[in-house]
C-alpha cells in the first residue's frame, strides 16, 4: 500500500483505469471518487468504481493522502479552488492533464502551502471516455511523466512515482515546457491531423460514406478512431497548449509543402530519403519497447 486514502476527482477513462489499476496493485487503503454529474456518480456506484462515491468534491478529498484531478484541462483550476479548503495538511495533490504549463498556472495558486503539488501525465489513452471505459491494464508499460515544481518535497515526488509504477507505468521526470513541446509532437498534432483527414474524407463528396467505411483499411480507420476522441478534452488541450502546438504545426506545414513539391516535380529521391528516415524512427520505437510489430500494434481492443 502506497497511500492510505486516494481521491479521484472526475471519473472518466483515466480515473476509472486508475481505480482498477490501484485495486490490482493493492496501492491504496480506500479510494474515494467524485464526478460532476449525478448520472456518472450513479454509474460509478453501479459498477463498483471507487470504494466510496461522494456527492461533492470536498467530501471526496477529506482526509485524502493523495488527490488526483482527472477532469478536463480547462476546469482544473476551478476544481482546485473548490477543494483547497478541505485538503489534509501534508497531502499530495496531482493531476493527469495532457498539458502541464497551463494546468500548473491554473492550479498552483489555489493550493495551501502545506500540501505537495506534483503534476503528472500518463501517456496512455483510448478514444473512449466516461466511467465505463477504464481498464486496469491501460498504463502497463506506458510512460507517466512527472513534472515536479521547484522546491517540491522529494519524498512526495518519489511516492507518486512509486504509485504510478504500481499501476504498471514507467515514470520519468520532465520540465513543464519541455513536456508540452514533446506532447505537441507526439500526441497533440497527431490528433489535429486525424481530425483534418477525417474531415477531408467527409467533405470529399465524390467518395461516398459507404466507400469510406468499406475500403478503409487499418490506416484510415486509425484516423477515424483518433478523431472520435472526446471533443471537450481535445478542445481544452489545444486551447491550453497553444504555443507548442502552433510551433509544431508550423514545422509540419513546411514539411508537407516540401513533400507536395517533391510529388509535383517528380523528385522521387526526396520522397524515398524522407520515408527511409521515418522508417528508422519507427524501428527505434519498437526497439525501445514502446510498440510492437504485431497486428493492430499488439494492443488489446477494449469496448
Ligand atoms: P473523460 O473520460 O471525459 O472524463 C472526464 C471526467 O471529468 C468525467 O467524469 C466528468 O464528469 C468529470 N468532470 C468534468 N468537468 C468536471 C468538473 N467541473 N468537476 C468535476 N468533474 C468534472 O476524460 P479522461 O479521458 O479521463 O480525461 C481526464 C483528464 O486526463 C484530462 O485532463 C485529459 O487531458 C487527461 N488525459 C486523457 C487521456 C486520454 O487519452 N483520454 C490521456 C492522458 C491524460 P461527468 O461524467 O459527470 O461529466
CSV table of C-alpha atoms and ligand atoms in Angstrom, one decimal:
chain,number,residue,atom,x,y,z
A,1,UNK,CA,0.0,0.0,0.0
A,2,UNK,CA,1.4,3.4,-1.0
A,3,UNK,CA,-1.3,5.8,0.1
A,4,UNK,CA,-3.9,5.4,2.8
A,5,UNK,CA,-6.7,7.3,1.0
A,6,UNK,CA,-6.7,8.3,-2.6
A,7,UNK,CA,-9.4,10.7,-4.0
A,8,UNK,CA,-10.1,10.7,-7.7
A,9,UNK,CA,-11.9,13.9,-8.9
A,10,UNK,CA,-13.5,13.2,-12.3
A,11,UNK,CA,-14.5,9.6,-13.1
A,12,UNK,CA,-13.8,9.2,-16.8
A,13,UNK,CA,-11.4,7.0,-18.7
A,14,UNK,CA,-8.2,7.9,-16.8
A,15,UNK,CA,-9.7,7.9,-13.3
A,16,UNK,CA,-11.6,4.6,-13.9
A,17,UNK,CA,-8.4,3.0,-15.2
A,18,UNK,CA,-6.5,4.3,-12.2
A,19,UNK,CA,-9.1,2.8,-9.9
A,20,UNK,CA,-8.9,-0.7,-11.4
A,21,UNK,CA,-5.1,-0.5,-11.5
A,22,UNK,CA,-4.9,0.7,-7.9
A,23,UNK,CA,-7.1,-2.3,-6.9
A,24,UNK,CA,-5.0,-4.7,-8.9
A,25,UNK,CA,-1.8,-3.5,-7.3
A,26,UNK,CA,-3.3,-3.0,-3.7
A,27,UNK,CA,-1.9,0.5,-3.8
A,28,UNK,CA,-4.4,2.3,-1.5
A,29,UNK,CA,-6.4,1.7,1.6
A,30,UNK,CA,-9.5,3.4,0.3
A,31,UNK,CA,-10.3,5.2,-3.0
A,32,UNK,CA,-13.0,7.9,-3.0
A,33,UNK,CA,-14.4,9.4,-6.2
A,34,UNK,CA,-16.4,12.3,-7.4
A,35,UNK,CA,-17.7,13.4,-10.8
A,36,UNK,CA,-19.8,16.4,-11.6
A,37,UNK,CA,-23.0,14.7,-12.9
A,38,UNK,CA,-25.3,12.6,-10.8
A,39,UNK,CA,-25.5,10.2,-13.8
A,40,UNK,CA,-21.8,9.5,-13.8
A,41,UNK,CA,-21.8,9.0,-10.0
A,42,UNK,CA,-24.7,6.6,-10.3
A,43,UNK,CA,-22.9,4.6,-13.0
A,44,UNK,CA,-19.8,4.5,-10.8
A,45,UNK,CA,-21.8,3.2,-7.9
A,46,UNK,CA,-23.4,0.6,-10.1
A,47,UNK,CA,-20.2,-0.8,-11.5
A,48,UNK,CA,-18.2,-0.6,-8.2
A,49,UNK,CA,-15.9,2.2,-9.4
A,50,UNK,CA,-14.4,3.6,-6.2
A,51,UNK,CA,-14.8,2.3,-2.7
A,52,UNK,CA,-16.9,5.3,-2.0
A,53,UNK,CA,-18.5,7.7,-4.5
A,54,UNK,CA,-19.1,11.1,-2.9
A,55,UNK,CA,-21.7,13.7,-3.8
A,56,UNK,CA,-19.2,16.6,-3.6
A,57,UNK,CA,-15.5,17.0,-4.5
A,58,UNK,CA,-14.9,18.4,-1.0
A,59,UNK,CA,-16.3,15.2,0.7
A,60,UNK,CA,-14.1,13.0,-1.6
A,61,UNK,CA,-11.0,14.9,-0.6
A,62,UNK,CA,-11.4,15.0,3.1
A,63,UNK,CA,-8.6,13.1,4.8
A,64,UNK,CA,-7.2,12.0,1.4
A,65,UNK,CA,-3.4,11.5,1.3
A,66,UNK,CA,-3.4,11.8,-2.4
A,67,UNK,CA,-5.9,13.8,-4.5
A,68,UNK,CA,-5.7,13.3,-8.3
A,69,UNK,CA,-7.5,15.8,-10.6
A,70,UNK,CA,-8.8,13.7,-13.5
A,71,UNK,CA,-11.0,16.4,-15.1
A,72,UNK,CA,-10.6,18.2,-18.5
A,73,UNK,CA,-7.6,20.6,-18.5
A,74,UNK,CA,-9.9,23.7,-18.8
A,75,UNK,CA,-11.6,23.1,-15.4
A,76,UNK,CA,-8.5,22.0,-13.3
A,77,UNK,CA,-8.2,25.5,-11.7
A,78,UNK,CA,-11.8,25.8,-10.7
A,79,UNK,CA,-11.7,22.3,-9.2
A,80,UNK,CA,-8.5,23.1,-7.3
A,81,UNK,CA,-10.1,26.3,-5.9
A,82,UNK,CA,-13.1,24.2,-4.7
A,83,UNK,CA,-11.2,21.5,-2.9
A,84,UNK,CA,-8.4,23.7,-1.5
A,85,UNK,CA,-10.1,24.5,1.9
A,86,UNK,CA,-10.5,20.8,2.8
A,87,UNK,CA,-7.1,19.4,1.8
A,88,UNK,CA,-5.4,17.5,4.6
A,89,UNK,CA,-2.0,19.1,5.6
A,90,UNK,CA,0.8,17.1,4.1
A,91,UNK,CA,-1.4,15.6,1.4
A,92,UNK,CA,-0.2,15.4,-2.2
A,93,UNK,CA,-2.3,16.9,-5.0
A,94,UNK,CA,-1.6,15.7,-8.5
A,95,UNK,CA,-3.4,15.7,-11.9
A,96,UNK,CA,-3.4,13.7,-15.1
A,97,UNK,CA,-3.8,16.6,-17.5
A,98,UNK,CA,-2.4,16.3,-21.0
A,99,UNK,CA,-1.0,19.8,-20.8
A,100,UNK,CA,1.3,20.8,-18.0
A,101,UNK,CA,2.3,24.6,-18.0
A,102,UNK,CA,-1.3,25.9,-18.1
A,103,UNK,CA,-2.5,23.4,-15.5
A,104,UNK,CA,0.2,24.4,-13.1
A,105,UNK,CA,-0.6,28.0,-13.7
A,106,UNK,CA,-4.3,27.4,-13.1
A,107,UNK,CA,-3.9,25.1,-10.1
A,108,UNK,CA,-0.9,26.1,-8.0
A,109,UNK,CA,-2.1,29.5,-6.8
A,110,UNK,CA,-5.2,27.9,-5.1
A,111,UNK,CA,-3.3,25.3,-3.1
A,112,UNK,CA,-2.3,25.9,0.5
A,113,UNK,CA,1.4,25.8,1.3
A,114,UNK,CA,1.1,22.7,3.5
A,115,UNK,CA,0.3,20.4,0.6
A,116,UNK,CA,2.6,19.0,-2.1
A,117,UNK,CA,1.7,19.7,-5.7
A,118,UNK,CA,3.1,17.1,-8.0
A,119,UNK,CA,1.7,17.3,-11.6
A,120,UNK,CA,1.8,14.2,-13.8
A,121,UNK,CA,0.6,12.9,-17.1
A,122,UNK,CA,0.2,9.3,-18.0
A,123,UNK,CA,0.9,8.7,-21.7
A,124,UNK,CA,-1.9,6.3,-22.2
A,125,UNK,CA,-5.4,6.6,-23.5
A,126,UNK,CA,-8.1,5.4,-25.9
A,127,UNK,CA,-10.7,7.2,-27.9
A,128,UNK,CA,-13.3,6.2,-25.3
A,129,UNK,CA,-14.4,8.3,-22.4
A,130,UNK,CA,-16.6,8.1,-19.3
A,131,UNK,CA,-16.7,5.9,-16.2
A,132,UNK,CA,-17.3,2.6,-18.1
A,133,UNK,CA,-14.3,3.0,-20.4
A,134,UNK,CA,-11.4,2.3,-17.9
A,135,UNK,CA,-9.4,-0.9,-17.5
A,136,UNK,CA,-6.6,-1.9,-15.2
A,137,UNK,CA,-4.0,-2.5,-17.9
A,138,UNK,CA,-4.2,0.9,-19.6
A,139,UNK,CA,-1.0,2.1,-18.0
A,140,UNK,CA,1.0,-1.1,-18.3
A,141,UNK,CA,4.4,-0.4,-19.8
A,142,UNK,CA,3.4,3.2,-20.7
A,143,UNK,CA,5.2,6.2,-19.5
A,144,UNK,CA,3.9,8.5,-16.8
A,145,UNK,CA,5.7,11.8,-16.9
A,146,UNK,CA,6.0,13.5,-13.6
A,147,UNK,CA,6.5,17.3,-13.5
A,148,UNK,CA,7.8,18.4,-10.1
A,149,UNK,CA,7.8,22.0,-9.2
A,150,UNK,CA,10.9,23.8,-7.9
A,151,UNK,CA,11.3,23.1,-4.2
A,152,UNK,CA,8.8,20.2,-4.2
A,153,UNK,CA,9.4,17.7,-1.4
A,154,UNK,CA,11.4,14.8,-2.9
A,155,UNK,CA,9.7,12.2,-0.8
A,156,UNK,CA,6.3,13.3,-2.2
A,157,UNK,CA,7.6,13.1,-5.8
A,158,UNK,CA,9.0,9.6,-5.2
A,159,UNK,CA,5.9,8.4,-3.5
A,160,UNK,CA,3.8,9.5,-6.5
A,161,UNK,CA,6.3,7.8,-8.9
A,162,UNK,CA,6.1,4.6,-6.9
A,163,UNK,CA,2.3,4.8,-7.1
A,164,UNK,CA,2.3,5.1,-10.9
A,165,UNK,CA,4.9,2.3,-11.1
A,166,UNK,CA,2.5,0.2,-9.0
A,167,UNK,CA,-0.2,0.9,-11.7
A,168,UNK,CA,2.2,-0.6,-14.3
A,169,UNK,CA,3.7,2.6,-15.7
A,170,UNK,CA,7.3,3.6,-16.1
A,171,UNK,CA,8.0,7.1,-14.7
A,172,UNK,CA,10.2,9.9,-15.8
A,173,UNK,CA,10.6,13.4,-14.6
A,174,UNK,CA,10.3,16.3,-17.0
A,175,UNK,CA,10.1,20.1,-17.0
A,176,UNK,CA,6.6,21.5,-17.9
A,177,UNK,CA,7.5,23.5,-21.0
A,178,UNK,CA,9.5,20.6,-22.4
A,179,UNK,CA,6.6,18.2,-21.7
A,180,UNK,CA,4.2,20.5,-23.6
A,181,UNK,CA,6.5,20.6,-26.6
A,182,UNK,CA,7.2,16.8,-26.6
A,183,UNK,CA,3.4,16.1,-26.4
A,184,UNK,CA,2.6,18.6,-29.1
A,185,UNK,CA,4.8,16.5,-31.4
A,186,UNK,CA,3.9,13.0,-30.2
A,187,UNK,CA,0.2,13.4,-29.5
A,188,UNK,CA,-1.5,16.8,-30.0
A,189,UNK,CA,-0.5,17.5,-33.6
A,190,UNK,CA,-1.3,13.8,-34.5
A,191,UNK,CA,-4.9,14.4,-33.2
A,192,UNK,CA,-5.2,17.5,-35.3
A,193,UNK,CA,-4.0,15.7,-38.4
A,194,UNK,CA,-6.5,12.8,-37.8
A,195,UNK,CA,-9.4,15.3,-37.3
A,196,UNK,CA,-8.4,17.0,-40.5
A,197,UNK,CA,-8.1,13.8,-42.5
A,198,UNK,CA,-11.5,12.5,-41.4
A,199,UNK,CA,-12.9,16.0,-42.1
A,200,UNK,CA,-11.5,15.9,-45.6
A,201,UNK,CA,-12.9,12.5,-46.3
A,202,UNK,CA,-16.2,13.7,-45.1
A,203,UNK,CA,-16.0,16.8,-47.3
A,204,UNK,CA,-15.0,14.9,-50.4
A,205,UNK,CA,-18.4,14.0,-51.6
A,206,UNK,CA,-17.0,12.1,-54.6
A,207,UNK,CA,-16.1,9.4,-52.1
A,208,UNK,CA,-19.3,8.1,-50.5
A,209,UNK,CA,-19.6,7.4,-46.8
A,210,UNK,CA,-20.1,3.7,-47.6
A,211,UNK,CA,-16.9,3.6,-49.6
A,212,UNK,CA,-15.0,5.3,-46.7
A,213,UNK,CA,-16.3,2.6,-44.4
A,214,UNK,CA,-16.0,-0.3,-46.8
A,215,UNK,CA,-12.5,0.4,-48.1
A,216,UNK,CA,-10.9,2.0,-45.0
A,217,UNK,CA,-8.0,-0.3,-44.2
A,218,UNK,CA,-6.4,-0.1,-40.8
A,219,UNK,CA,-4.6,3.2,-41.6
A,220,UNK,CA,-7.7,5.3,-42.2
A,221,UNK,CA,-9.7,3.5,-39.6
A,222,UNK,CA,-6.9,4.5,-37.2
A,223,UNK,CA,-7.5,8.2,-38.1
A,224,UNK,CA,-11.3,7.8,-37.5
A,225,UNK,CA,-10.5,6.2,-34.2
A,226,UNK,CA,-8.3,9.0,-33.1
A,227,UNK,CA,-10.8,11.6,-34.5
A,228,UNK,CA,-13.5,10.0,-32.3
A,229,UNK,CA,-11.7,11.2,-29.1
A,230,UNK,CA,-13.5,13.3,-26.6
A,231,UNK,CA,-14.3,16.8,-28.0
A,232,UNK,CA,-14.1,18.6,-24.6
A,233,UNK,CA,-10.8,17.1,-23.7
A,234,UNK,CA,-9.2,17.9,-27.1
A,235,UNK,CA,-10.6,21.4,-27.3
A,236,UNK,CA,-9.0,22.1,-23.9
A,237,UNK,CA,-5.7,20.6,-24.9
A,238,UNK,CA,-5.3,22.9,-28.0
A,239,UNK,CA,-6.5,26.0,-26.1
A,240,UNK,CA,-4.1,25.3,-23.3
A,241,UNK,CA,-1.1,24.1,-25.3
A,242,UNK,CA,-1.4,26.8,-27.9
A,243,UNK,CA,2.3,27.9,-28.4
A,244,UNK,CA,3.8,24.4,-28.6
A,245,UNK,CA,1.0,23.2,-30.9
A,246,UNK,CA,1.3,26.2,-33.2
A,247,UNK,CA,5.1,25.7,-33.3
A,248,UNK,CA,4.8,22.1,-34.4
A,249,UNK,CA,2.0,22.8,-36.9
A,250,UNK,CA,4.2,25.5,-38.5
A,251,UNK,CA,7.0,22.9,-39.0
A,252,UNK,CA,4.5,20.3,-40.1
A,253,UNK,CA,3.1,22.6,-42.8
A,254,UNK,CA,6.7,23.3,-44.1
A,255,UNK,CA,7.4,19.6,-44.4
A,256,UNK,CA,4.1,19.0,-46.1
A,257,UNK,CA,4.8,21.7,-48.6
A,258,UNK,CA,8.3,20.1,-49.3
A,259,UNK,CA,6.7,16.7,-49.9
A,260,UNK,CA,4.0,18.3,-52.0
A,261,UNK,CA,6.7,20.0,-54.1
A,262,UNK,CA,8.6,16.7,-54.4
A,263,UNK,CA,5.5,14.9,-55.7
A,264,UNK,CA,4.7,17.7,-58.2
A,265,UNK,CA,8.3,17.9,-59.6
A,266,UNK,CA,8.7,14.1,-59.5
A,267,UNK,CA,11.5,14.2,-57.0
A,268,UNK,CA,11.5,10.5,-56.1
A,269,UNK,CA,14.8,10.7,-54.3
A,270,UNK,CA,13.4,13.3,-51.9
A,271,UNK,CA,10.4,11.1,-51.1
A,272,UNK,CA,12.5,7.9,-50.8
A,273,UNK,CA,15.0,9.6,-48.5
A,274,UNK,CA,12.3,11.1,-46.3
A,275,UNK,CA,10.4,7.8,-46.0
A,276,UNK,CA,13.6,6.0,-45.2
A,277,UNK,CA,14.3,8.4,-42.3
A,278,UNK,CA,10.8,8.0,-40.9
A,279,UNK,CA,11.0,4.2,-41.2
A,280,UNK,CA,14.1,4.3,-39.0
A,281,UNK,CA,12.2,6.2,-36.3
A,282,UNK,CA,9.5,3.5,-36.2
A,283,UNK,CA,12.2,0.9,-35.8
A,284,UNK,CA,13.6,2.9,-32.8
A,285,UNK,CA,10.2,3.0,-31.1
A,286,UNK,CA,9.9,-0.8,-31.4
A,287,UNK,CA,13.4,-1.3,-30.1
A,288,UNK,CA,12.6,1.0,-27.1
A,289,UNK,CA,9.7,-1.5,-26.3
A,290,UNK,CA,7.0,1.2,-26.8
A,291,UNK,CA,5.3,-0.7,-29.5
A,292,UNK,CA,5.3,-4.0,-31.4
A,293,UNK,CA,5.2,-5.3,-34.9
A,294,UNK,CA,2.2,-7.5,-34.0
A,295,UNK,CA,-1.1,-6.9,-35.9
A,296,UNK,CA,-3.0,-3.9,-34.5
A,297,UNK,CA,0.2,-2.9,-32.8
A,298,UNK,CA,-0.4,-5.7,-30.4
A,299,UNK,CA,-3.0,-3.7,-28.5
A,300,UNK,CA,-5.9,-5.3,-26.7
A,301,UNK,CA,-9.0,-3.8,-28.1
A,302,UNK,CA,-11.5,-2.5,-25.5
A,303,UNK,CA,-15.1,-1.7,-25.6
B,1,LIG,P1,-13.4,11.7,-19.5
B,1,LIG,O1,-13.5,10.3,-19.7
B,1,LIG,O2,-14.1,12.6,-20.5
B,1,LIG,O3,-13.8,12.1,-18.0
B,1,LIG,C1,-13.8,13.4,-17.5
B,1,LIG,C2,-14.4,13.3,-16.1
B,1,LIG,O4,-14.3,14.7,-15.6
B,1,LIG,C3,-15.9,13.0,-16.1
B,1,LIG,O5,-16.1,12.1,-15.1
B,1,LIG,C4,-16.6,14.3,-15.9
B,1,LIG,O6,-17.7,14.2,-15.1
B,1,LIG,C5,-15.5,15.0,-15.0
B,1,LIG,N1,-15.7,16.5,-15.0
B,1,LIG,C6,-15.7,17.3,-16.0
B,1,LIG,N2,-15.8,18.6,-15.5
B,1,LIG,C7,-15.8,18.5,-14.2
B,1,LIG,C8,-15.9,19.4,-13.1
B,1,LIG,N3,-16.0,20.7,-13.4
B,1,LIG,N4,-15.9,18.9,-11.8
B,1,LIG,C9,-15.8,17.6,-11.6
B,1,LIG,N5,-15.7,16.7,-12.5
B,1,LIG,C10,-15.8,17.1,-13.8
B,1,LIG,O7,-11.9,12.3,-19.6
B,1,LIG,P2,-10.5,11.5,-19.5
B,1,LIG,O8,-10.1,10.9,-20.8
B,1,LIG,O9,-10.5,10.6,-18.3
B,1,LIG,O10,-9.5,12.7,-19.2
B,1,LIG,C11,-9.3,13.3,-18.0
B,1,LIG,C12,-8.0,14.1,-18.0
B,1,LIG,O11,-7.0,13.2,-18.3
B,1,LIG,C13,-7.9,15.2,-18.9
B,1,LIG,O12,-7.3,16.3,-18.3
B,1,LIG,C14,-7.1,14.7,-20.1
B,1,LIG,O13,-6.3,15.8,-20.7
B,1,LIG,C15,-6.2,13.7,-19.4
B,1,LIG,N6,-5.7,12.6,-20.2
B,1,LIG,C16,-6.5,12.0,-21.1
B,1,LIG,C17,-6.0,11.0,-21.9
B,1,LIG,C18,-6.9,10.3,-22.9
B,1,LIG,O14,-6.4,9.7,-23.9
B,1,LIG,N7,-8.2,10.3,-22.7
B,1,LIG,C19,-4.7,10.5,-21.7
B,1,LIG,C20,-3.9,11.1,-20.7
B,1,LIG,C21,-4.4,12.2,-20.0
B,1,LIG,P3,-19.2,13.9,-15.9
B,1,LIG,O15,-19.0,12.5,-16.3
B,1,LIG,O16,-20.1,14.0,-14.7
B,1,LIG,O17,-19.3,14.9,-17.0
